[in-house]
Amino acid sequence: MKIVIVGTGYVGLVSGVCLAELGHRVVCVDTSPEKIAGLRQGRVPIYEPGLEQLMARNALEGRLSFDTDIGAAAEEAEVLVVAVGTPMREHDGQADLRQVMAAVDAIARALTGYAVIVTKSTVPVGTSRLIHERIRAARPDAAFDVASNPEFLREGSALGDFMRPDRVVVGTSAARARAVMDELYEPLRVCNVPIVNTGLESAELIKYASNGFLATKISFVNELAGLCERIGADVRDVSLGMGLDSRIGSGFLKAGPGYGGSCFPKDTRALARMGQENGMAMHVTEAVIRVNGIVKDRMIAKIIRASGGSVAGKTVAVLGVTFKPDTDDMRDAPSLTILPALIGAGAIVRAVDPQGRCQGEALLPGIQWQASAYEAARGADVLVVMTEWNDFVGLDLEQLARVMRQPRMVDMRNLFTPENARTAGFNLYDAIGRTSEWAVLEECPAPFVRASPALPIVVAPPGLGMNGSSRPRPDAAAPGPSI
Ligand SMILES: NC(=O)c1ccc[n+]([C@@H]2O[C@H](COP(=O)([O-])OP(=O)(O)OC[C@H]3O[C@@H](n4cnc5c(N)ncnc54)[C@H](O)[C@@H]3O)[C@@H](O)[C@H]2O)c1
């Protein structure tokens, strides 16, 4: 089967390479001549483990090629996949469909025989129908159908996710398109991958619903982490105990500095917007978005507290800037909110990331990039673990503590333990959702800082903690430094 993939970003390139690996003939098309020239020479423009090797093999074996000319590529193609970007529109939070519509117009011009136009980009409900109308208007003569086939791969494990997905969702109302899509995914169906056949609207919404739900789990656990810090519980134990319940599941229950990346922030915003536009407010999703902002404020407050109440003139060493490990993608990473806030408050920020510097340099002006964690930590007043890259797990904490001016750590990923940090010579270790494990609290009794407007809370009777215990809450009322 011949397939054209339009857009060679994280989704398009991985999809193209994997569909070639499944035995199809694939042409990947992009408007960027530099990208296509590099891909033809075997250069992968993104960091995705295993992609370069798989791409090279499929290109060598003649199943995969690259082009800027969709007209030539579309000849004899039975499936044309739209996999271009749908970034968030700043003014209203809705998905910006300009790349999609430009790709659709180019496809309309290129159509020859019957083809299925597949939307793999994440698009608001109703877009596939609009695409159908747009192509029909441009090409009344063309034989085509549309299908929605949202993508669920995760950066960092994209190849495995594409080749062995939990499910494939295909939305279409056309029997002929359904048959073509069945053939496209036959190699996965025979491996027992569930194929969920739906209408166009349901397929489009499944993508937003899935990302909205996963983001909900993350915001929920991040909010719990804040509560854990106040009442002496350990969020890792709470997550474990919750996640083992098969009705809940253990995924996406790891507390951290908030969700980021190219999908969750924009897709939650778009889902909320879709609700508003259709008179059905998505209250849960709106709260999830709000909590994600509050969590980042809490992280900023933690760093300020660990720095003794102010970061002005202090050096902050940051390990990791990407939104998660094993990707170079910097889109909407929490670091893009947290680090500029620190710099704005007068901090000198030194950062290291195994893959994030290339994109990060333009997005994070004022950061001093370092080649290693030890260089970043030299002379620093606080060390911040922002991304849980494997490269950081094996760091020599003693050496880090030794080269710092003040050996203090804010571990936003619970990568280390207070015991390890203390033994290594750190005199302050603050993690996420583990208040009871503060080391040397007495050295830095700065108050809890709340940089975002708080939601109303029920206050326990005087002298009682929120769990009814008589443990005092020293941080309850004191105002924190503002930044
Ligand atoms: N990145 C992810 O992890 C992920 C996962 C699932 C779904 N998605 C969704 O998939 C879509 C693509 O995301 P991405 O991260 O791959 O985007 P991306 O920005 O990495 O890639 C988009 C590519 O499309 C190209 N392009 C733009 N307009 C074009 C046109 N008219 N013709 C040909 N090429 C064109 C760009 O040059 C770029 O190479 C988005 O809707 C996204 O929400 C992304």
Short mmCIF file of C-alpha atoms and ligand atoms in Angstrom, two decimals, residues 6-12 29-32 35 83-86 99 102-103 120-122 151-155 207 262-263 266-267 329 331, ligand 1:
data_model
loop_
_atom_site.label_atom_id
_atom_site.label_comp_id
_atom_site.label_asym_id
_atom_site.label_seq_id
_atom_site.Cartn_x
_atom_site.Cartn_y
_atom_site.Cartn_z
CA VAL A 6 2.48 15.21 5.22
CA GLY A 7 4.70 16.71 7.94
CA THR A 8 7.90 15.11 9.21
CA GLY A 9 7.88 16.23 12.84
CA TYR A 10 7.73 13.99 15.92
CA VAL A 11 4.50 12.33 14.78
CA GLY A 12 4.87 12.38 10.99
CA VAL A 29 6.65 15.14 2.66
CA ASP A 30 7.57 18.39 4.36
CA THR A 31 7.61 22.03 3.31
CA SER A 32 11.06 22.47 4.85
CA LYS A 35 14.59 18.90 6.69
CA ALA A 83 0.61 15.01 10.47
CA VAL A 84 1.46 18.70 10.67
CA GLY A 85 1.51 20.83 13.81
CA THR A 86 -1.58 22.21 15.55
CA GLN A 99 -0.72 24.16 8.95
CA ALA A 102 -2.33 24.43 4.03
CA ALA A 103 -1.55 20.71 3.94
CA LYS A 120 -3.45 12.25 12.40
CA SER A 121 -2.79 15.75 13.74
CA THR A 122 -4.78 16.50 16.89
CA GLU A 151 -2.00 9.51 17.31
CA PHE A 152 -1.17 8.51 20.89
CA LEU A 153 2.61 7.97 20.74
CA ARG A 154 4.78 9.47 23.44
CA GLU A 155 8.05 11.21 22.68
CA LYS A 207 -7.73 12.14 21.50
CA SER A 262 3.78 19.59 22.91
CA CYS A 263 0.40 18.02 23.71
CA LYS A 266 -2.43 22.82 24.28
CA ASP A 267 -4.86 19.91 24.19
CA ASP A 329 11.26 18.80 22.75
CA ARG A 331 7.50 22.97 23.86
N1 LIG B 1 4.60 15.33 19.50
C1 LIG B 1 3.86 14.39 20.09
O1 LIG B 1 4.28 13.72 21.02
C2 LIG B 1 2.46 14.13 19.59
C3 LIG B 1 1.79 12.97 20.00
C4 LIG B 1 0.51 12.74 19.53
C5 LIG B 1 -0.11 13.65 18.68
N2 LIG B 1 0.57 14.78 18.31
C6 LIG B 1 -0.10 15.70 17.38
O2 LIG B 1 0.45 15.46 16.08
C7 LIG B 1 0.54 16.68 15.35
C8 LIG B 1 1.97 16.90 14.89
O3 LIG B 1 2.76 17.10 16.04
P1 LIG B 1 4.35 17.13 15.95
O4 LIG B 1 4.85 17.20 17.34
O5 LIG B 1 4.83 16.03 15.07
O6 LIG B 1 4.56 18.53 15.18
P2 LIG B 1 5.92 19.16 14.67
O7 LIG B 1 5.77 20.62 14.81
O8 LIG B 1 7.08 18.46 15.29
O9 LIG B 1 5.97 18.78 13.11
C9 LIG B 1 5.17 19.37 12.14
C10 LIG B 1 5.88 19.23 10.80
O10 LIG B 1 4.98 19.59 9.78
C11 LIG B 1 5.67 20.35 8.81
N3 LIG B 1 4.69 21.12 8.05
C12 LIG B 1 3.98 22.22 8.45
N4 LIG B 1 3.13 22.60 7.48
C13 LIG B 1 3.28 21.73 6.46
C14 LIG B 1 2.68 21.58 5.19
N5 LIG B 1 1.72 22.42 4.77
N6 LIG B 1 3.09 20.58 4.39
C15 LIG B 1 4.06 19.72 4.80
N7 LIG B 1 4.66 19.81 6.00
C16 LIG B 1 4.28 20.80 6.82
C17 LIG B 1 6.66 21.17 9.61
O11 LIG B 1 7.74 21.63 8.80
C18 LIG B 1 7.10 20.13 10.65
O12 LIG B 1 8.19 19.38 10.17
C19 LIG B 1 -0.01 17.76 16.28
O13 LIG B 1 -1.36 17.97 16.01
C20 LIG B 1 0.16 17.17 17.65
O14 LIG B 1 -0.77 17.66 18.58
C21 LIG B 1 1.83 15.03 18.73
#
